[in-house]
């Protein structure tokens, strides 16, 4: 294990050398350009806590307030992510994750932390997840989005950024309930209630439930969903075209939230569940579209957080958390890989528990030190495709199942893994002058599986001119291989034998030797507050990722199933390098239109150029699933507080798919550019000012367009998107 | 697991570092822009913001005054007749009834961070709610003196209507 002692000593020496600053007076002038909404969302320094502002962190940060979520109709994290600068979002393209996205070039959620009040609520062991309707925002006071690496504070997987959903401590009784219904049998509802139970004791609870059949894409995009023979790889017809099923694509989700505040102790519970079909994103010739062929994910997190003051300048926080993830044992694939037979059940389980102690020392008005140590341990189970649902009461090795077509001679063996990590970090923030501050941070993570990972983060903020902030940030991060990447193994036998061994091809093989991906990012942000009503942020970044984990063909097939002879196997390997450069330009303008009308304009233009160096063929290929150019615009027109009208428009340029263009080395096949608009109406303060009514029209002009996919040869290159969809929602506050 | 609230998360906030009374000073000034004056009484220019008792804002209001030049401050005023907005700090909690009575006889907007101020008949209360400063408005009290509030402020505030 490497020691960060040298760096710590350097920081300590720097402190010793720095002159204690005189007590600085409160400088409030930089707050004057903020809107009233932004002001009341701004934390203040209290006796026990030190809060720092957007101007004092070298990272690019966006804060989305409750009002903005309400008016723009960000009902869940998918809605919000889709509208964020620098995010490519593909809806309903993946068989297990359902949605896919790239965050400033980083593909998927496993390079991004998702937190609830500072506690991680995404995959406990760093895997991929559906980020969809399951992450409802009914409990959120605001959502804070940090762009760039933060592993120097948070450790593994904070490579692309951090999303933190902030909730309220409820001190007065009250709540809300919302019910909505719309096109294609879409129904959803949520509630939040809370109040003070006793002196310094308050409780909030909430939940959401949602389901939708979604549009029959087989009708809207008939040529993309033809009823064709379902043939095996060997060419045998299992389901003739005349007997093929109709399209199905329904989803459902629910979540529950609880927050109990007992003086300085906060106990939280959060659980969400999402179900979609495993045929999502597959062509009809390769998959059976049936509501019983689903993928059902449940996430659950308990946490306790205790805050305490040791002295007026030194405070601490102890956080314990326990998090689980599970795939419903009924989740299954019925597709070409299972010969269209019902023996493609999957199961996966992960658990993480941890404790972390942090200290916040305000040395003086200009210097702050944050430090912490932590411990986490992990456990995960992965299985190959199973002919029956996984039996939770038996061990992964004791399921008593056999590979189909092997005459019950080849047992299926699930896998499990346990590991742990220790961590320690230190961060020093210094305000050298009113217009210049710096930050240096370092974190050491030691894993029982991968050994030591040391990640630095350094940055500076310079107020070059009044209202102009320049931020420079360099950070390193790492992403640990998920249990799925290490342990996942699947494939099926046809029954053919050679030399007394069952032969199988195209199997996925485990690789427990995977190493973490390593990320280095440099970003420059210009935050210009021209006036109280206009803000322009420009964020320029360049990222390099080494040891990228990709699926590779094995030169020599690993023979991991006794009694079988495998060929053409693949496995996950550290076999690539990615580089992205991009810029996000983000204006925000509030204006008075006359009379009681106000307008809030926001938007972004994003450019990205990304390449993936694939060591298998030595060629630099375009990064997958990103559009070089993206334009996202929206305006909320507000009449007093009675009416809000929010049109939104997105123009997404040609987007790379996962499929390589065999005619042009380096290029990938692309989807066409598209523009899609939505319109959101809100009528408020009805019925004694307690009732709001919303109408949401998605895909306003009923465009036919596609989102990129093509991660393998057996999935769609591009996936048709929903036609015009209407939702009506009533919300009652009490 | 480390929370954003103790670490990077402290940075994930909207604005720069500010003390409780720095923020309350900003809000005291900004609230003056969200109040509709009685129809028969044109608002004076510049507005005069007064503080009675011990000034809790330090030089924060002075900074704002220099930056905006749209109002004057008088901490503390000898006479309320020139004030349009009156801040009653916690140091005056014991004299709250007296100040509200004096304010009622003149057309001025009362603001305070005394706990329960709005419930007790004040117009705008600025309570510390966790790490943020909230806004509570007693619309009935304001209407008695002919004041109304901008819809944007009402949307962001907790409104008492009694």
Short mmCIF file of N, CA and C in Angstrom, two decimals, chain B residues 11-119:
data_model
loop_
_atom_site.label_atom_id
_atom_site.label_comp_id
_atom_site.label_asym_id
_atom_site.label_seq_id
_atom_site.Cartn_x
_atom_site.Cartn_y
_atom_site.Cartn_z
N UNK B 11 -19.48 21.97 -1.22
CA UNK B 11 -19.21 22.87 -2.34
C UNK B 11 -20.36 22.88 -3.33
N UNK B 12 -21.21 21.88 -3.24
CA UNK B 12 -22.27 21.77 -4.23
C UNK B 12 -23.43 22.66 -3.85
N UNK B 13 -23.18 23.90 -3.74
CA UNK B 13 -24.23 24.82 -3.38
C UNK B 13 -24.24 25.96 -4.37
N UNK B 14 -25.24 26.75 -4.22
CA UNK B 14 -25.54 27.69 -5.27
C UNK B 14 -24.63 28.91 -5.29
N UNK B 15 -24.26 29.36 -4.14
CA UNK B 15 -23.58 30.64 -4.14
C UNK B 15 -22.38 30.60 -3.21
N UNK B 16 -21.77 31.74 -3.07
CA UNK B 16 -20.53 31.73 -2.32
C UNK B 16 -20.78 31.68 -0.81
N UNK B 17 -19.72 31.42 -0.10
CA UNK B 17 -19.78 31.31 1.34
C UNK B 17 -20.30 32.61 1.95
N UNK B 18 -21.27 32.48 2.83
CA UNK B 18 -21.85 33.67 3.43
C UNK B 18 -22.36 33.32 4.82
N UNK B 19 -22.27 34.27 5.73
CA UNK B 19 -22.77 34.03 7.08
C UNK B 19 -24.29 34.16 7.09
N UNK B 20 -24.86 33.73 8.20
CA UNK B 20 -26.31 33.81 8.35
C UNK B 20 -26.79 35.26 8.19
N UNK B 21 -26.09 36.19 8.83
CA UNK B 21 -26.57 37.58 8.76
C UNK B 21 -26.15 38.28 7.47
N UNK B 22 -25.11 37.75 6.82
CA UNK B 22 -24.81 38.25 5.49
C UNK B 22 -25.97 37.93 4.55
N UNK B 23 -26.46 36.69 4.65
CA UNK B 23 -27.58 36.29 3.81
C UNK B 23 -28.85 37.06 4.18
N UNK B 24 -29.07 37.24 5.46
CA UNK B 24 -30.28 37.97 5.87
C UNK B 24 -30.23 39.44 5.42
N UNK B 25 -29.03 40.00 5.38
CA UNK B 25 -28.89 41.37 4.88
C UNK B 25 -29.27 41.44 3.40
N UNK B 26 -28.77 40.46 2.64
CA UNK B 26 -29.09 40.41 1.21
C UNK B 26 -30.60 40.26 1.03
N UNK B 27 -31.19 39.36 1.79
CA UNK B 27 -32.62 39.12 1.63
C UNK B 27 -33.43 40.35 2.08
N UNK B 28 -33.01 41.01 3.14
CA UNK B 28 -33.71 42.22 3.60
C UNK B 28 -33.75 43.24 2.47
N UNK B 29 -32.62 43.38 1.79
CA UNK B 29 -32.57 44.33 0.67
C UNK B 29 -33.41 43.83 -0.52
N UNK B 30 -33.23 42.55 -0.86
CA UNK B 30 -33.92 42.05 -2.05
C UNK B 30 -35.43 42.00 -1.87
N UNK B 31 -35.89 41.74 -0.64
CA UNK B 31 -37.34 41.67 -0.41
C UNK B 31 -38.02 42.98 -0.76
N UNK B 32 -37.27 44.07 -0.60
CA UNK B 32 -37.89 45.37 -0.88
C UNK B 32 -38.30 45.49 -2.35
N UNK B 33 -37.71 44.64 -3.20
CA UNK B 33 -38.05 44.68 -4.63
C UNK B 33 -39.26 43.81 -4.96
N UNK B 34 -39.77 43.08 -3.98
CA UNK B 34 -40.88 42.17 -4.24
C UNK B 34 -42.15 42.58 -3.50
N UNK B 35 -42.15 43.80 -3.01
CA UNK B 35 -43.32 44.30 -2.29
C UNK B 35 -44.05 45.32 -3.14
N UNK B 36 -45.36 45.13 -3.32
CA UNK B 36 -46.18 46.10 -4.03
C UNK B 36 -46.69 47.12 -3.03
N UNK B 37 -46.44 48.38 -3.33
CA UNK B 37 -46.82 49.46 -2.42
C UNK B 37 -48.33 49.72 -2.53
N UNK B 38 -48.96 50.26 -1.51
CA UNK B 38 -50.39 50.56 -1.61
C UNK B 38 -50.66 51.47 -2.80
N UNK B 39 -51.82 51.25 -3.44
CA UNK B 39 -52.13 51.96 -4.68
C UNK B 39 -52.11 53.47 -4.50
N UNK B 40 -52.47 53.93 -3.33
CA UNK B 40 -52.56 55.37 -3.12
C UNK B 40 -51.26 55.97 -2.59
N UNK B 41 -50.24 55.20 -2.60
CA UNK B 41 -48.99 55.67 -1.99
C UNK B 41 -47.81 55.22 -2.84
N UNK B 42 -47.30 56.12 -3.65
CA UNK B 42 -46.18 55.77 -4.52
C UNK B 42 -44.93 55.50 -3.68
N UNK B 43 -44.19 54.43 -3.96
CA UNK B 43 -43.00 54.14 -3.15
C UNK B 43 -41.94 55.21 -3.34
N UNK B 44 -41.34 55.66 -2.25
CA UNK B 44 -40.31 56.69 -2.38
C UNK B 44 -39.03 56.14 -2.98
N UNK B 45 -38.24 57.00 -3.54
CA UNK B 45 -36.95 56.60 -4.10
C UNK B 45 -35.87 57.53 -3.57
N UNK B 46 -34.80 57.06 -3.03
CA UNK B 46 -34.58 55.64 -2.76
C UNK B 46 -35.34 55.20 -1.50
N UNK B 47 -35.52 53.91 -1.39
CA UNK B 47 -36.17 53.36 -0.21
C UNK B 47 -35.24 53.51 1.00
N UNK B 48 -35.84 53.58 2.15
CA UNK B 48 -35.03 53.64 3.37
C UNK B 48 -35.28 52.39 4.19
N UNK B 49 -34.20 51.66 4.43
CA UNK B 49 -34.26 50.43 5.22
C UNK B 49 -33.70 50.73 6.61
N UNK B 50 -34.49 50.48 7.60
CA UNK B 50 -34.07 50.84 8.96
C UNK B 50 -33.88 49.59 9.82
N UNK B 51 -33.00 49.72 10.76
CA UNK B 51 -32.76 48.64 11.72
C UNK B 51 -32.89 49.24 13.12
N UNK B 52 -33.68 48.60 13.93
CA UNK B 52 -33.78 49.08 15.31
C UNK B 52 -32.94 48.19 16.21
N UNK B 53 -32.58 48.69 17.36
CA UNK B 53 -31.79 47.90 18.29
C UNK B 53 -30.38 47.68 17.77
N UNK B 54 -29.82 46.54 18.13
CA UNK B 54 -28.43 46.25 17.76
C UNK B 54 -28.37 45.74 16.32
N UNK B 55 -27.57 46.39 15.51
CA UNK B 55 -27.45 46.00 14.09
C UNK B 55 -26.74 44.65 13.97
N UNK B 56 -27.43 43.60 13.52
CA UNK B 56 -26.77 42.29 13.43
C UNK B 56 -26.02 42.08 12.12
N UNK B 57 -26.14 43.02 11.19
CA UNK B 57 -25.62 42.81 9.83
C UNK B 57 -24.17 43.23 9.63
N UNK B 58 -23.55 43.81 10.65
CA UNK B 58 -22.19 44.30 10.45
C UNK B 58 -22.21 45.36 9.37
N UNK B 59 -21.25 45.22 8.42
CA UNK B 59 -21.23 46.21 7.34
C UNK B 59 -21.87 45.68 6.06
N UNK B 60 -22.63 44.56 6.19
CA UNK B 60 -23.18 43.94 4.98
C UNK B 60 -24.14 44.89 4.24
N UNK B 61 -25.02 45.54 4.96
CA UNK B 61 -25.95 46.45 4.28
C UNK B 61 -25.20 47.62 3.66
N UNK B 62 -24.11 48.03 4.32
CA UNK B 62 -23.31 49.11 3.76
C UNK B 62 -22.71 48.70 2.42
N UNK B 63 -22.23 47.45 2.35
CA UNK B 63 -21.69 46.96 1.07
C UNK B 63 -22.75 46.98 -0.03
N UNK B 64 -23.94 46.53 0.34
CA UNK B 64 -25.02 46.47 -0.66
C UNK B 64 -25.40 47.88 -1.09
N UNK B 65 -25.45 48.76 -0.14
CA UNK B 65 -25.83 50.14 -0.44
C UNK B 65 -24.83 50.74 -1.42
N UNK B 66 -23.55 50.45 -1.19
CA UNK B 66 -22.52 50.99 -2.09
C UNK B 66 -22.64 50.38 -3.48
N UNK B 67 -23.00 49.11 -3.54
CA UNK B 67 -23.06 48.42 -4.83
C UNK B 67 -24.29 48.78 -5.63
N UNK B 68 -25.37 49.15 -4.97
CA UNK B 68 -26.62 49.32 -5.70
C UNK B 68 -27.11 50.76 -5.75
N UNK B 69 -26.85 51.51 -4.72
CA UNK B 69 -27.29 52.91 -4.64
C UNK B 69 -28.79 53.06 -4.86
N UNK B 70 -29.55 52.05 -4.49
CA UNK B 70 -31.00 52.14 -4.67
C UNK B 70 -31.73 52.29 -3.34
N UNK B 71 -30.99 52.33 -2.26
CA UNK B 71 -31.65 52.50 -0.97
C UNK B 71 -30.67 53.11 0.04
N UNK B 72 -31.22 53.53 1.12
CA UNK B 72 -30.42 54.06 2.21
C UNK B 72 -30.70 53.23 3.46
N UNK B 73 -29.73 53.16 4.31
CA UNK B 73 -29.97 52.45 5.57
C UNK B 73 -29.84 53.41 6.73
N UNK B 74 -30.59 53.15 7.73
CA UNK B 74 -30.52 53.97 8.94
C UNK B 74 -30.51 53.07 10.17
N UNK B 75 -29.35 52.67 10.56
CA UNK B 75 -29.29 51.86 11.78
C UNK B 75 -28.71 52.67 12.93
N UNK B 76 -29.38 52.90 14.01
CA UNK B 76 -30.82 52.77 14.17
C UNK B 76 -31.47 54.12 13.95
N UNK B 77 -32.70 54.16 13.55
CA UNK B 77 -33.35 55.45 13.27
C UNK B 77 -33.83 56.09 14.57
N UNK B 78 -33.76 57.38 14.63
CA UNK B 78 -34.35 58.06 15.77
C UNK B 78 -35.85 58.16 15.60
N UNK B 79 -36.25 58.20 14.35
CA UNK B 79 -37.67 58.40 14.05
C UNK B 79 -38.05 57.45 12.91
N UNK B 80 -39.15 56.73 13.06
CA UNK B 80 -39.54 55.75 12.04
C UNK B 80 -40.24 56.40 10.84
N UNK B 81 -40.50 57.67 10.92
CA UNK B 81 -41.34 58.28 9.87
C UNK B 81 -40.64 58.27 8.51
N UNK B 82 -39.31 58.16 8.50
CA UNK B 82 -38.62 58.14 7.21
C UNK B 82 -38.31 56.72 6.72
N UNK B 83 -38.77 55.73 7.47
CA UNK B 83 -38.45 54.33 7.10
C UNK B 83 -39.57 53.74 6.25
N UNK B 84 -39.18 52.91 5.30
CA UNK B 84 -40.18 52.12 4.57
C UNK B 84 -40.10 50.64 4.95
N UNK B 85 -38.92 50.20 5.30
CA UNK B 85 -38.72 48.82 5.75
C UNK B 85 -38.04 48.84 7.11
N UNK B 86 -38.52 47.99 7.99
CA UNK B 86 -37.99 48.00 9.35
C UNK B 86 -37.55 46.59 9.72
N UNK B 87 -36.27 46.46 10.06
CA UNK B 87 -35.78 45.16 10.54
C UNK B 87 -35.72 45.19 12.06
N UNK B 88 -36.38 44.22 12.68
CA UNK B 88 -36.40 44.12 14.14
C UNK B 88 -35.56 42.90 14.51
N UNK B 89 -34.35 43.09 15.00
CA UNK B 89 -33.47 41.94 15.29
C UNK B 89 -33.87 41.22 16.56
N UNK B 90 -33.23 40.11 16.79
CA UNK B 90 -33.56 39.30 17.96
C UNK B 90 -33.30 40.04 19.27
N UNK B 91 -32.36 40.99 19.21
CA UNK B 91 -32.05 41.74 20.44
C UNK B 91 -33.28 42.52 20.92
N UNK B 92 -34.25 42.70 20.03
CA UNK B 92 -35.45 43.46 20.38
C UNK B 92 -36.65 42.55 20.63
N UNK B 93 -36.39 41.27 20.86
CA UNK B 93 -37.50 40.32 21.03
C UNK B 93 -38.43 40.73 22.16
N UNK B 94 -37.84 41.26 23.21
CA UNK B 94 -38.68 41.64 24.36
C UNK B 94 -39.53 42.87 24.06
N UNK B 95 -39.11 43.65 23.09
CA UNK B 95 -39.86 44.87 22.75
C UNK B 95 -40.68 44.70 21.49
N UNK B 96 -40.85 43.44 21.05
CA UNK B 96 -41.49 43.21 19.76
C UNK B 96 -42.87 43.86 19.69
N UNK B 97 -43.66 43.66 20.73
CA UNK B 97 -45.02 44.22 20.72
C UNK B 97 -45.00 45.72 20.49
N UNK B 98 -44.08 46.39 21.15
CA UNK B 98 -43.98 47.85 21.02
C UNK B 98 -43.64 48.24 19.59
N UNK B 99 -42.66 47.52 19.01
CA UNK B 99 -42.25 47.85 17.65
C UNK B 99 -43.37 47.60 16.65
N UNK B 100 -44.11 46.50 16.83
CA UNK B 100 -45.20 46.22 15.89
C UNK B 100 -46.30 47.26 16.02
N UNK B 101 -46.55 47.69 17.22
CA UNK B 101 -47.57 48.73 17.41
C UNK B 101 -47.13 50.03 16.74
N UNK B 102 -45.87 50.36 16.92
CA UNK B 102 -45.36 51.59 16.30
C UNK B 102 -45.38 51.48 14.78
N UNK B 103 -45.08 50.28 14.29
CA UNK B 103 -45.05 50.09 12.84
C UNK B 103 -46.45 50.17 12.24
N UNK B 104 -47.42 49.68 12.99
CA UNK B 104 -48.80 49.68 12.48
C UNK B 104 -49.30 51.09 12.21
N UNK B 105 -48.82 52.02 12.99
CA UNK B 105 -49.30 53.38 12.83
C UNK B 105 -48.67 54.07 11.62
N UNK B 106 -47.70 53.43 11.03
CA UNK B 106 -47.06 54.00 9.83
C UNK B 106 -47.09 52.94 8.73
N UNK B 107 -46.94 53.38 7.50
CA UNK B 107 -46.91 52.41 6.42
C UNK B 107 -45.48 51.93 6.23
N UNK B 108 -45.12 50.89 6.95
CA UNK B 108 -43.81 50.30 6.70
C UNK B 108 -43.88 48.78 6.83
N UNK B 109 -42.96 48.15 6.13
CA UNK B 109 -42.93 46.69 6.06
C UNK B 109 -42.01 46.18 7.17
N UNK B 110 -42.54 45.31 7.99
CA UNK B 110 -41.74 44.80 9.10
C UNK B 110 -41.08 43.46 8.73
N UNK B 111 -39.82 43.38 9.08
CA UNK B 111 -39.02 42.18 8.79
C UNK B 111 -38.25 41.81 10.05
N UNK B 112 -38.14 40.51 10.32
CA UNK B 112 -37.42 40.11 11.53
C UNK B 112 -37.01 38.64 11.45
N UNK B 113 -36.05 38.29 12.28
CA UNK B 113 -35.71 36.87 12.41
C UNK B 113 -36.04 36.37 13.82
N UNK B 114 -36.87 37.11 14.53
CA UNK B 114 -37.34 36.62 15.84
C UNK B 114 -38.24 35.42 15.59
N UNK B 115 -37.96 34.28 16.24
CA UNK B 115 -38.78 33.08 15.98
C UNK B 115 -40.27 33.37 16.22
N UNK B 116 -41.09 32.97 15.25
CA UNK B 116 -42.54 33.16 15.38
C UNK B 116 -43.01 34.56 15.02
N UNK B 117 -42.12 35.38 14.44
CA UNK B 117 -42.44 36.78 14.13
C UNK B 117 -43.69 36.89 13.27
N UNK B 118 -43.77 36.08 12.23
CA UNK B 118 -44.93 36.18 11.32
C UNK B 118 -46.21 35.74 12.03
N UNK B 119 -46.10 34.74 12.85
CA UNK B 119 -47.28 34.28 13.60
C UNK B 119 -47.75 35.36 14.57
#
